[in-house]
Coordinates of C-alpha atoms in Angstrom, one line a residue:
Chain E
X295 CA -30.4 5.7 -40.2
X296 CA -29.3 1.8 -40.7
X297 CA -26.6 3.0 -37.9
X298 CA -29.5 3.8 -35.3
X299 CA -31.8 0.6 -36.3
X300 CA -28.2 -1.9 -35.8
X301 CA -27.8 -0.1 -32.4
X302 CA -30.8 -0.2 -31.7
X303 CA -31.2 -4.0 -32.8
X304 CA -27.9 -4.6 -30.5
X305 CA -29.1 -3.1 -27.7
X306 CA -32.3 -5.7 -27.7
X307 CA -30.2 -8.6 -28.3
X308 CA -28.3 -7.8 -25.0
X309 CA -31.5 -6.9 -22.9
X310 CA -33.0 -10.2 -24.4
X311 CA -29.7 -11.5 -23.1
X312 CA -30.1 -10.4 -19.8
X313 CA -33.5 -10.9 -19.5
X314 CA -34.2 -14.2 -20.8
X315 CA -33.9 -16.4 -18.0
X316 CA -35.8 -13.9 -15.5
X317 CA -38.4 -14.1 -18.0
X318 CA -38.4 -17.9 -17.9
X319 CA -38.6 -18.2 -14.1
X320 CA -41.6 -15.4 -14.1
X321 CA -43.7 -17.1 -16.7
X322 CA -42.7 -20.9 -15.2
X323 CA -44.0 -19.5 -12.0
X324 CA -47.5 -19.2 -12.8
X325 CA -47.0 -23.2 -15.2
X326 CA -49.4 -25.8 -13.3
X327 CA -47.2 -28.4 -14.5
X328 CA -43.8 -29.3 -11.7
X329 CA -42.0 -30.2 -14.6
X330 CA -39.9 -27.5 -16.4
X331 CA -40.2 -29.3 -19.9
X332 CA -44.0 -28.2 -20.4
X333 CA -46.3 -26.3 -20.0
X334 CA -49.9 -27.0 -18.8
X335 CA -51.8 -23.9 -18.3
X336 CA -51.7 -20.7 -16.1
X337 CA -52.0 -21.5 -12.1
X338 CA -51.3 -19.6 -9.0
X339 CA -51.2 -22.6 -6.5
X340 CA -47.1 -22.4 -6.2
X341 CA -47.8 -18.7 -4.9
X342 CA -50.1 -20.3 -2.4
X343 CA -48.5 -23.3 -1.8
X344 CA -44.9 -21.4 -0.9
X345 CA -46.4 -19.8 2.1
X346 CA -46.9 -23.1 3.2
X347 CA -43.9 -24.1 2.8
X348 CA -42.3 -24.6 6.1
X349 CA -38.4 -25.3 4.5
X350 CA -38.8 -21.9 2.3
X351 CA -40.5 -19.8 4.5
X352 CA -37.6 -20.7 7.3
X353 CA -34.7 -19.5 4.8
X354 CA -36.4 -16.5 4.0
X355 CA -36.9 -15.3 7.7
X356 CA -33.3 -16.3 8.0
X357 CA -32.3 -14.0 5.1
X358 CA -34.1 -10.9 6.0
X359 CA -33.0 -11.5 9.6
X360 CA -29.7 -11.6 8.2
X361 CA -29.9 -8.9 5.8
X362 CA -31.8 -6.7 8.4
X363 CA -29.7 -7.0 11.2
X364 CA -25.8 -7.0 9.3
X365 CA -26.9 -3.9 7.1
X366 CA -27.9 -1.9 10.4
X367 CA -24.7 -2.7 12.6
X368 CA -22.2 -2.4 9.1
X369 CA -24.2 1.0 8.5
X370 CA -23.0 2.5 12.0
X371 CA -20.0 0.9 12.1
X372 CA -19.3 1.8 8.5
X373 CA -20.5 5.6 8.6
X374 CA -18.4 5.9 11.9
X375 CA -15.6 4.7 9.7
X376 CA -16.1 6.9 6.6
X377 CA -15.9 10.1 9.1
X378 CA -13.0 8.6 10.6
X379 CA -11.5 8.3 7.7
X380 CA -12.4 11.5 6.4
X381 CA -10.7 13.0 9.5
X382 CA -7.5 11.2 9.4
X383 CA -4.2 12.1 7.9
X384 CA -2.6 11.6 4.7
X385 CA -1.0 8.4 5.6
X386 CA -3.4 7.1 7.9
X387 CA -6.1 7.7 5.5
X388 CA -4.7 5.5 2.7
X389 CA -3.9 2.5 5.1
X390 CA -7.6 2.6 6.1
X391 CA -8.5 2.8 2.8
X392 CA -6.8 -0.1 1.5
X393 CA -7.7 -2.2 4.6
X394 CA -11.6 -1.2 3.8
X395 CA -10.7 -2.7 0.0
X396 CA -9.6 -6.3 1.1
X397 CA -12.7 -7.7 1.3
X398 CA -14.3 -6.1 -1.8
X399 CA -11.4 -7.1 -3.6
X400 CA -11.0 -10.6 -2.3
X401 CA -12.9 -13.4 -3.9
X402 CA -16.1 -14.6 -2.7
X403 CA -14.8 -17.7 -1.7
X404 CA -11.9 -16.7 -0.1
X405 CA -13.5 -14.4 2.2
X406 CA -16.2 -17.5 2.8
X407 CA -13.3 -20.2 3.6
X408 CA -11.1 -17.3 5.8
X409 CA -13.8 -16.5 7.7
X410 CA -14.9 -20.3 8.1
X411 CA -11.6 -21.2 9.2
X412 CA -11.2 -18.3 12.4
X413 CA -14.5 -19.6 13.5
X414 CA -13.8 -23.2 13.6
X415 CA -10.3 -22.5 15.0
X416 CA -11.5 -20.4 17.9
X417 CA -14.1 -22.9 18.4
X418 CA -17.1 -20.7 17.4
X419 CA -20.0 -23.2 16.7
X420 CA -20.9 -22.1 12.9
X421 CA -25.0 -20.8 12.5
X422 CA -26.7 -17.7 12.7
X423 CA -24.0 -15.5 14.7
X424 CA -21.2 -16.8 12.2
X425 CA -23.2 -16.0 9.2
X426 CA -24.4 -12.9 10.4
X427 CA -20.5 -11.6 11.5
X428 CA -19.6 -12.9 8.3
X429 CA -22.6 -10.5 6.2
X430 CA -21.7 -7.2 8.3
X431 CA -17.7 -7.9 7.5
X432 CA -18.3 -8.0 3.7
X433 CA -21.5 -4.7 4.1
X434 CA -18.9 -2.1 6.1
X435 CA -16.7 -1.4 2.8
X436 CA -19.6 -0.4 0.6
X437 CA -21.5 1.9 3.3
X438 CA -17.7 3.3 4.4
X439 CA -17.9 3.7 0.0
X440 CA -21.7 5.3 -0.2
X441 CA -20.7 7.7 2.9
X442 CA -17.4 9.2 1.8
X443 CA -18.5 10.5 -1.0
X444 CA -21.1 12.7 0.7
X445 CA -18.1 13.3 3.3
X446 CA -16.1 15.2 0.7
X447 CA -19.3 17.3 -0.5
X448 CA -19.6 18.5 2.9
X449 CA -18.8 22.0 4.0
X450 CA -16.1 22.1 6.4
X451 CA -17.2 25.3 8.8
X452 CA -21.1 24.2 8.8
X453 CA -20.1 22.0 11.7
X454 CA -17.9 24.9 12.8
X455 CA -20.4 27.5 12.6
X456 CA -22.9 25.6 14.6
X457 CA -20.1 24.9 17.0
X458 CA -19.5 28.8 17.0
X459 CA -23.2 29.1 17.9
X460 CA -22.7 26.8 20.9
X461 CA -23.9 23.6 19.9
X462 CA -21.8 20.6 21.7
X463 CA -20.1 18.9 18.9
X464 CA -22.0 16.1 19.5
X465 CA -25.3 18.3 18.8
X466 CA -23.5 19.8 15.6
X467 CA -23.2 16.2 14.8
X468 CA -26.6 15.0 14.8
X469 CA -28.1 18.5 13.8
X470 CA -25.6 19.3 11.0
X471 CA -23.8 16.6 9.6
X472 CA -25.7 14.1 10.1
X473 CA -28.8 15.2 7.4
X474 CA -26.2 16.2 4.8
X475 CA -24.2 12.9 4.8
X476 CA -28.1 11.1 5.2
X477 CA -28.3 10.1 1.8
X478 CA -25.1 8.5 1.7
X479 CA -26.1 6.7 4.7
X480 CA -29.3 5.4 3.5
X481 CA -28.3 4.0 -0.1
X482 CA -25.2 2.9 1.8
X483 CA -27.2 0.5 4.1
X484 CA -29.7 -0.3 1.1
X485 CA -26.8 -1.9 -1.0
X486 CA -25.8 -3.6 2.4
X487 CA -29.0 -4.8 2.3
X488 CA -29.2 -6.2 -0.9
X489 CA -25.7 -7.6 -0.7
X490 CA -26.8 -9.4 2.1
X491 CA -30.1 -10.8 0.9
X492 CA -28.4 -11.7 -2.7
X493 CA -25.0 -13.8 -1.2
X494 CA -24.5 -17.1 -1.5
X495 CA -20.9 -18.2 -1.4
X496 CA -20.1 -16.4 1.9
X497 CA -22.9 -18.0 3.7
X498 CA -22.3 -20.9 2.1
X499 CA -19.2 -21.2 4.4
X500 CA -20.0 -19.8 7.2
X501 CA -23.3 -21.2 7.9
X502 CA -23.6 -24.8 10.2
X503 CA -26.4 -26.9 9.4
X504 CA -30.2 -26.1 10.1
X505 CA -29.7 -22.6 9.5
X506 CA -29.6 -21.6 5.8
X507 CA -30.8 -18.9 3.8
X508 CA -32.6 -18.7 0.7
X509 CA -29.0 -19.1 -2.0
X510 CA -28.3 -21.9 0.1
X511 CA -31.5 -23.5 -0.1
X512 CA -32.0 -22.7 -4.0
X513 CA -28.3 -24.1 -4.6
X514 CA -29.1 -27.6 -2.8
X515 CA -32.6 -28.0 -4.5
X516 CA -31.0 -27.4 -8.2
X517 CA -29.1 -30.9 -8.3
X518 CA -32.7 -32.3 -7.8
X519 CA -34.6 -29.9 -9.7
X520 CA -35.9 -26.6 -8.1
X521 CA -39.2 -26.4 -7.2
X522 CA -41.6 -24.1 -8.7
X523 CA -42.5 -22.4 -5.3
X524 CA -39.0 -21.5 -5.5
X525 CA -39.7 -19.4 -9.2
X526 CA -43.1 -17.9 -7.4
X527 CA -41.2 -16.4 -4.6
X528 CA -38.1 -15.1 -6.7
X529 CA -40.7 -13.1 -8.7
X530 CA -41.9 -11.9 -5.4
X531 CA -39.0 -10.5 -4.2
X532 CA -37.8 -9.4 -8.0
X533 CA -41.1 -7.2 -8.1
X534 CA -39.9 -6.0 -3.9
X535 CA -36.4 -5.6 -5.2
X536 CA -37.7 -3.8 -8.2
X537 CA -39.7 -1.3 -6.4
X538 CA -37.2 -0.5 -3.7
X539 CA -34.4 0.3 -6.7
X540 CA -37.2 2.8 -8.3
X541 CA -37.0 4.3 -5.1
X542 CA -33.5 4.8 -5.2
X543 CA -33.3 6.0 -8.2
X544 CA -35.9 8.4 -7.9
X545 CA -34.3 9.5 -4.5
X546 CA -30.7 9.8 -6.5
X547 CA -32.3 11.8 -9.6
X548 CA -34.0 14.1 -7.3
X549 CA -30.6 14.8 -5.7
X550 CA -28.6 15.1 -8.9
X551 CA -31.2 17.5 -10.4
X552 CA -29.2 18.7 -13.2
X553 CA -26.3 16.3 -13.2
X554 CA -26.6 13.8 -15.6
X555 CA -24.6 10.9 -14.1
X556 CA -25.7 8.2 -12.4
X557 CA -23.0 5.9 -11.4
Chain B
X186 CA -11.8 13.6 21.2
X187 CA -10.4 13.2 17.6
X188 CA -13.2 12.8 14.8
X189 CA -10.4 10.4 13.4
X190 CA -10.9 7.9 16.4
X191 CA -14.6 7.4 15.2
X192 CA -13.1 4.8 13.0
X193 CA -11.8 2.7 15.6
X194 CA -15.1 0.1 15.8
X195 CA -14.2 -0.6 12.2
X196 CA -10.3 -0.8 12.8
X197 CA -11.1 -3.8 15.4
X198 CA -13.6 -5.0 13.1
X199 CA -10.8 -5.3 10.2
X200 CA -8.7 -6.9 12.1
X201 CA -10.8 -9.6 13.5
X202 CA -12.4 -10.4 10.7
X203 CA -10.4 -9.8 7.7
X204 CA -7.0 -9.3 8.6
X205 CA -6.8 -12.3 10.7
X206 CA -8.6 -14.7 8.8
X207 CA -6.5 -14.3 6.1
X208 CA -3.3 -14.6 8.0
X209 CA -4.8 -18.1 9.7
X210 CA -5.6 -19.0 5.8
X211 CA -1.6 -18.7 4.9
X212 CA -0.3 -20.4 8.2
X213 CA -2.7 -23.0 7.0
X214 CA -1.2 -23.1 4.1
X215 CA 2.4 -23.7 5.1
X216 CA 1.5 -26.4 7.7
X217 CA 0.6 -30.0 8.4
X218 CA -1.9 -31.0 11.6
X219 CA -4.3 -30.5 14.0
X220 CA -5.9 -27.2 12.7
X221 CA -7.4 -26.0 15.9
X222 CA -4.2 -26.2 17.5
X223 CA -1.0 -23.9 16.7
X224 CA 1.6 -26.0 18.6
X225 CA 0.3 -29.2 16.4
X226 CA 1.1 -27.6 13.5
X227 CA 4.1 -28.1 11.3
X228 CA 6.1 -26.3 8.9
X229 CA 5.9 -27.6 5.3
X230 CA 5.6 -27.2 2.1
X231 CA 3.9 -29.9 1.0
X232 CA 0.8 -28.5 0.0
X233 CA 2.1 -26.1 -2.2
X234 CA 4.1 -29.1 -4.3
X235 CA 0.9 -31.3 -4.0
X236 CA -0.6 -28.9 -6.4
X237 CA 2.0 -29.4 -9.2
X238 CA 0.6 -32.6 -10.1
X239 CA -0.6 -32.6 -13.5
X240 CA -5.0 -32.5 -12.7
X241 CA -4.4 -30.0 -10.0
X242 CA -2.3 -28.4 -12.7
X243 CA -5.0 -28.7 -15.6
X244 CA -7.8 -27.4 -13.3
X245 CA -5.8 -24.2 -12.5
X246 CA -4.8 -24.1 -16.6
X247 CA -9.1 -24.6 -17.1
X248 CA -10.1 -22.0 -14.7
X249 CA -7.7 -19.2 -16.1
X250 CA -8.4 -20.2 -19.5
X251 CA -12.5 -20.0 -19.3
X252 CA -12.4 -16.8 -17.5
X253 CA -10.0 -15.0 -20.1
X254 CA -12.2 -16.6 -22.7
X255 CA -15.5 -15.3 -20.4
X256 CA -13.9 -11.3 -20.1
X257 CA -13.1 -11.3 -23.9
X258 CA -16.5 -12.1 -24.7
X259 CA -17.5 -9.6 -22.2
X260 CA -15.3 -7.0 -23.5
X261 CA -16.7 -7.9 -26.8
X262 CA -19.7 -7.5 -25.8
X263 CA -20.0 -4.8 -23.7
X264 CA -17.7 -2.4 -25.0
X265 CA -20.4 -1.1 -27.9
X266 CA -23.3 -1.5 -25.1
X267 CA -21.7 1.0 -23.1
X268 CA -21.2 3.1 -26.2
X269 CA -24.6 3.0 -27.1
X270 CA -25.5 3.7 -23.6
X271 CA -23.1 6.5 -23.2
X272 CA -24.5 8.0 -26.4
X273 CA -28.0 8.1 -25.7
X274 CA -29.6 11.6 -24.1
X275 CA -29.1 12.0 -20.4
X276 CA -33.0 11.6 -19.8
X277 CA -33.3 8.2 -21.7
X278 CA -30.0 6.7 -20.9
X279 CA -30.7 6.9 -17.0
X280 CA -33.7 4.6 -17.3
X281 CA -31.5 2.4 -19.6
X282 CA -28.8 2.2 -17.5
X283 CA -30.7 0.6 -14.7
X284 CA -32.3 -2.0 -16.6
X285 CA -29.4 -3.0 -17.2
X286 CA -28.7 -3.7 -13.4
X287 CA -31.6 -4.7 -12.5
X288 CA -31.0 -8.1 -13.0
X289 CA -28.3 -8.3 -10.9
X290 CA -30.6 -7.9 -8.5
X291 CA -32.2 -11.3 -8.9
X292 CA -30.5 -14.0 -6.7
X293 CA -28.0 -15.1 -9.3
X294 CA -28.4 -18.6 -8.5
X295 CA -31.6 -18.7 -9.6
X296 CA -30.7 -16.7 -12.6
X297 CA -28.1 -19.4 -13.5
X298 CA -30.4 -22.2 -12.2
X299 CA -33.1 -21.0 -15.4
X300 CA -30.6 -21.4 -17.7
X301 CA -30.8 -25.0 -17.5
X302 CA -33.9 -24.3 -18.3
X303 CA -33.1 -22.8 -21.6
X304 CA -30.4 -24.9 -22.4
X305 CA -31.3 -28.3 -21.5
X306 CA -31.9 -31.4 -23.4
X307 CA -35.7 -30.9 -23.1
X308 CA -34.9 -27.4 -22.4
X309 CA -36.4 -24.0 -24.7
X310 CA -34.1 -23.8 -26.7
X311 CA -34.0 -27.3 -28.0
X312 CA -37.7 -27.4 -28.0
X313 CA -37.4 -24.5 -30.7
X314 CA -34.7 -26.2 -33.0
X315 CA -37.4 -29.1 -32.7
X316 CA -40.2 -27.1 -33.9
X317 CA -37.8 -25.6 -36.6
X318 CA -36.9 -29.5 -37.4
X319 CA -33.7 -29.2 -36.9
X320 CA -31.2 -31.4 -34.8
X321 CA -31.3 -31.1 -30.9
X322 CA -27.9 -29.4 -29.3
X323 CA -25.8 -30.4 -26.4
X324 CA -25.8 -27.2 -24.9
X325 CA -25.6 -28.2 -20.9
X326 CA -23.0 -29.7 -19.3
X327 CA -20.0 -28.5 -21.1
X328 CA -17.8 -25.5 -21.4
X329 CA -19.7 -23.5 -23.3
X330 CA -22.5 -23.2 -21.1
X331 CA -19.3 -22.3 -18.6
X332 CA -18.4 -19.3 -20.7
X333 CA -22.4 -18.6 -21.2
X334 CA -23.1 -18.6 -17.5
X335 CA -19.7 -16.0 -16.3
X336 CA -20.5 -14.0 -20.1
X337 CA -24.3 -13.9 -18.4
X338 CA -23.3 -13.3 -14.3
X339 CA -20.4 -10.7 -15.3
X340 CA -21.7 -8.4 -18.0
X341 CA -22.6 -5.8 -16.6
X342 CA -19.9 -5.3 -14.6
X343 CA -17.9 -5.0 -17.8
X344 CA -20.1 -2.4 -19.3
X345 CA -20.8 -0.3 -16.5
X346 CA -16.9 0.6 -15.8
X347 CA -16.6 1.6 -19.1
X348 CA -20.3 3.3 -19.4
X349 CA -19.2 5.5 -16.6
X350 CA -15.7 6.9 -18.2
X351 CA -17.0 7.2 -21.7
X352 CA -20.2 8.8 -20.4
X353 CA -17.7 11.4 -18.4
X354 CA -15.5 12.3 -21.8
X355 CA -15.7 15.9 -22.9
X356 CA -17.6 15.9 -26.3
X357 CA -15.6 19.0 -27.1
X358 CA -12.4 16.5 -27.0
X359 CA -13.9 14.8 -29.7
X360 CA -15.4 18.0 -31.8
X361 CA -12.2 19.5 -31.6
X362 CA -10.9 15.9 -33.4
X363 CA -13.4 16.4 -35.9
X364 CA -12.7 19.6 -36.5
X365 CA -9.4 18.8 -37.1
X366 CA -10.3 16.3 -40.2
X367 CA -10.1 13.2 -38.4
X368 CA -12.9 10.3 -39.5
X369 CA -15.0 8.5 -36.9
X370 CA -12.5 5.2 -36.6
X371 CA -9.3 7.8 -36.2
X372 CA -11.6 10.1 -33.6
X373 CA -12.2 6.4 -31.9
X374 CA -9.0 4.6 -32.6
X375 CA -7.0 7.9 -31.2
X376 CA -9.7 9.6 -28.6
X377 CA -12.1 7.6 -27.0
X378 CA -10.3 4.3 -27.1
X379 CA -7.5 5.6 -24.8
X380 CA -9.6 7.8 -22.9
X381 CA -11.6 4.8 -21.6
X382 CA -9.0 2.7 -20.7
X383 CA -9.4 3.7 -16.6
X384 CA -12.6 1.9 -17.2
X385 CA -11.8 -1.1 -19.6
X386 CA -9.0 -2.0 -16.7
X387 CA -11.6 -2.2 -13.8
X388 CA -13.7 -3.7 -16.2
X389 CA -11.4 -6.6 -16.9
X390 CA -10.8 -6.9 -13.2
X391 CA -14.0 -7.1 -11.9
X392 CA -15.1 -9.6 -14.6
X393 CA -12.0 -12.1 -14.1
X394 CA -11.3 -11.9 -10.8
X395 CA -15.3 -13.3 -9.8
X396 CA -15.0 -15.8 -13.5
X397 CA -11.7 -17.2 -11.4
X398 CA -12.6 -18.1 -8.1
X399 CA -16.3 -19.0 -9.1
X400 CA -17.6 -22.7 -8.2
X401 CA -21.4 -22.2 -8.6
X402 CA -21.1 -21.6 -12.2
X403 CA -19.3 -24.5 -12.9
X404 CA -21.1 -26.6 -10.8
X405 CA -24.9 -26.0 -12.3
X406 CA -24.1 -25.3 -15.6
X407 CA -21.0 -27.7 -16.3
X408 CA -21.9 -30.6 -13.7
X409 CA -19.6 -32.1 -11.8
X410 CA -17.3 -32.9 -14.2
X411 CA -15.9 -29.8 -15.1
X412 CA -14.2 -28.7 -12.4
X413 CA -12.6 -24.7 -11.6
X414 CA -10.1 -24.4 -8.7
X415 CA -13.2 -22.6 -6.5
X416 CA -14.4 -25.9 -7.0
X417 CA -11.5 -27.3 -5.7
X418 CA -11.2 -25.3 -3.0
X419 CA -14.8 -25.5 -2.2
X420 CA -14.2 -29.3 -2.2
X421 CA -11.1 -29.0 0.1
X422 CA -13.0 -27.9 2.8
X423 CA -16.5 -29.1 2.9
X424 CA -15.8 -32.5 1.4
X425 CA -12.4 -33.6 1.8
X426 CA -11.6 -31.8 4.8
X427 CA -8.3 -31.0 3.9
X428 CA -8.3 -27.5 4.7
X429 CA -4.1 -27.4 4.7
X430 CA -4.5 -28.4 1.3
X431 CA -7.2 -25.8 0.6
X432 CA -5.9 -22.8 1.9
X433 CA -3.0 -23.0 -0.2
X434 CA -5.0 -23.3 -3.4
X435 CA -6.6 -20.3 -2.1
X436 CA -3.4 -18.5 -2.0
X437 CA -2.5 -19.9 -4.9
X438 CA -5.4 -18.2 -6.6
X439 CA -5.4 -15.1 -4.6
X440 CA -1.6 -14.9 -6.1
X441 CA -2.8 -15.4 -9.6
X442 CA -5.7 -12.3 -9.4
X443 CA -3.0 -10.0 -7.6
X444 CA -1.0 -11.1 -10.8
X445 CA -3.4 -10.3 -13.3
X446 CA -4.7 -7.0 -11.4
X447 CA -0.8 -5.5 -11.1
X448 CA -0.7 -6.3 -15.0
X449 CA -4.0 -4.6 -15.6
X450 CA -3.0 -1.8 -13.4
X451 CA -0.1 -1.2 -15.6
X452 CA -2.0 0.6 -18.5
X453 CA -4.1 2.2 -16.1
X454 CA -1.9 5.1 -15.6
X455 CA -4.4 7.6 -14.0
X456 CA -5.4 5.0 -11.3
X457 CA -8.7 6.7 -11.5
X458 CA -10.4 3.0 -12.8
X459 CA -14.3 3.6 -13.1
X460 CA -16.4 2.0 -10.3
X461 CA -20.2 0.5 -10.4
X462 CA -21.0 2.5 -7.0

């Protein structure tokens, strides 16, 4: 059993790993002391003190904004293009694959400077619209990615049948299709949404000045030192984040049933 | 109507904005001027030869050679995790499996920001070797705490690729080796190895390609003077305003990941590579 115990013992380092700096940020949230050298006793006044925070609270309306509104219009858009592209040809289909790839594939930073440069060179003042256009372009490929899947599972004469019964295709749409491919949909626009609240280096670039979202704000307060309301609302939204993935994977195990994979 | 029309909004969308901002990014690339205006713009080549020079040079040598150094370790790293992981009972492994991506989900800035925490001068980890009497470290600032920071942001991308194709083998494969007389490092060495190597390759990729073009890493946890070519780039255009200059280091890095992605596709002869999704 020395085999189990050194995979075991691995497995912890790794976790440890992982977790060590989340741990740090947690337990500094709660430290009375601004500093990050030492640590004066338990306090909740950053919690309080970040709602007052006009800077923070600014950002993070900007982020959910952001996250909100790019996951909803890349979901439709993105579903429309899955069953598109379920629909379309051999050859068709594997060009519209490939074009949904580029900007999963491209680096960050790329997509961030190619998408800075059309807006500045069709004279598009950069802020919220940019950054939002700029979230939705890099959501639609892993909707299009969550809804294909679901596509394929599909039964081919369900629509038909409903069809056959006289439903308008439109109807055999919403009534049929539509609740099979749902869960695709829905964990689609969920990891739109936390694409969107998690990105920093594409809204880095296509973001003008007064509007920034929460990465952009953390990334200009760490030269100076990052405040500790900063830690207090990251655990926040660690414990939201947290509780919305249980979800999912609750939703995902009660789907698989038997199945035993996850990814 | 055709169903196949329904992705037209996304056909228009692709083309405004991905298609076309890429092609502006290489006519930057090839000219000189004005860059809000075509008809300023001139032909050269200039900016490509610009990067030849000898730091330009050494920052695009640095930037391969800490992200071949960061998958490696990754690799290293990972490749027993996702044994282990692959190993355990359906049940458990589930539960396992997320925590391991649940960090992920914690804005990574933040995430790299704490390990300044831990690695500063005044930082935890010093404060231990303190307490232990021993010597303080220079941890921050340098490339190591480079490599720790990509080993840190990109790990689980290089386990879960390879989780997901060793978790999908068929254990009868590997009964049948045993069965057969082979020992656990032939059953390995001849089985699983090659059977995961979908997954190793989009492993590799997805662990190099963002350790490349990253310039957040480098910035927080090796200052300012250790500089990657997203760096570069990132100074090109919001510093220097040189975005002529800039756009061609982006192609020039775009054409180094297409380089390394057609080599790693080589040995991935099913082209069935493993995704996270």
């Amino acid at each position: 059993m020395v085999e189990k115990w050194i995979k075991r013992f691995y497995a912890f380092l790794l976790y440890l790993f992982l977790y060590a700096p989340i741990i740090v940020l947690i337990v500094y949230s709660f430290n009375s002391s601004k500093s990050r050298g030492s640590w004066d006793g338990f306090t909740l006044k950053w919690y309080v003190e970040l709602f007052k925070d006009r800077q923070i609270m600014k950002a993070l309306y900007y982020t959910v904004l952001v996250a909100f509104f790019s996951s909803a219009i890349a979901t439709v858009i993105g579903t429309l293009a899955a069953i598109g592209i379920h629909n379309a040809g051999h050859f068709k289909k594997k060009i519209l694959l490939n074009l949904n790839y580029v900007p999963v594939l491209n680096p960050d930073i790329v997509t961030g400077v190619a998408l800075m440069s059309l807006f500045v060179f069709v004279g598009k003042q950069l802020g919220l619209v940019t950054m939002l256009l700029a979230h939705i372009t890099f959501n639609i490929p892993y909707v299009v990615l969550s809804v294909l899947p679901k596509l394929k599972q599909l039964n081919k004469h369900l629509a038909e049948a409903a069809m056959d019964l006289g439903a308008t295709p439109f109807y055999a749409f919403r009534k049929v299709v539509l609740p099979e491919i749902m869960p695709g949909i829905i964990s689609g626009a969920l990891i739109a949404f936390t694409m969107s609240i998690d990105d920093f280096v594409i809204s880095f670039f296509t973001t003008g000045s007064g509007v920034s979202n929460l990465s952009i704000t953390i990334f200009s307060m760490a030269r100076r030192g990052i405040n500790p309301k900063i830690n207090a609302l990251s655990t926040l939204m660690f414990l939201s984040v947290l509780i919305l993935l249980l979800m999912i994977n609750k939703r995902s195990s009660l789907e698989i049933k038997g199945k035993d994979d996850v990814a | 109507m055709k169903k196949s029309a329904a992705s037209f909004p996304f056909l228009i969308w692709v083309t405004l904005f991905t298609i076309i901002p890429l092609l502006l990014v290489l006519l930057f690339s090839f000219t000189e001027g004005n860059i809000q205006n075509i008809k300023e713009m001139k032909f050269t080549l200039e900016n490509f030869k610009r990067f030849l020079q000898p730091n330009y040079i050494s920052v695009l040598g640095r930037s391969a050679g800490l992200a071949l150094i960061s998958t490696i370790i990754c690799f290293v790293l990972g490749y027993p995790m996702a044994m282990i992981l692959s190993s355990m009972e359906p049940k458990k492994r589930n539960f396992w499996v997320l925590l391991f991506i649940v960090p992920m989900w914690m804005n990574f800035l933040l995430r790299t920001y704490a390990w300044m925490t831990l690695l500063g001068k005044q930082g935890l980890i010093n404060g231990f070797l303190e307490f232990l009497g021993l010597p303080s470290l220079n941890l921050l600032y340098n490339n190591g705490a480079v490599i720790l920071g990509m080993v840190y942001n990109f790990l689980p991308f290089m386990v879960l690729p390879i989780y997901t194709v060793l978790s999908k083998i068929d254990k009868s494969i590997i009964e049948a080796a045993e069965d057969l007389g082979s020992n656990r490092i032939t059953v390995f060495r001849k089985i699983i190895f090659p059977l995961s190597i979908p997954g190793v390759v989009s492993g590799i990729t997805m662990v190099f390609m963002p350790a490349v073009s990253t310039f957040v890493i480098s910035r927080l946890l090796g200052g300012n003077r250790y500089m990657l070519i997203g760096n570069l780039i990132e100074q090109q255009f919001l510093t220097v305003y040189d975005w002529h200059f800039g756009s061609a280091i982006s192609i020039i890095m775009m054409v180094m990941i297409l380089i390394a992605m057609a080599f790693m596709e080589r040995f991935d002869k099913d082209k069935e590579g493993g995704r996270i999704w």
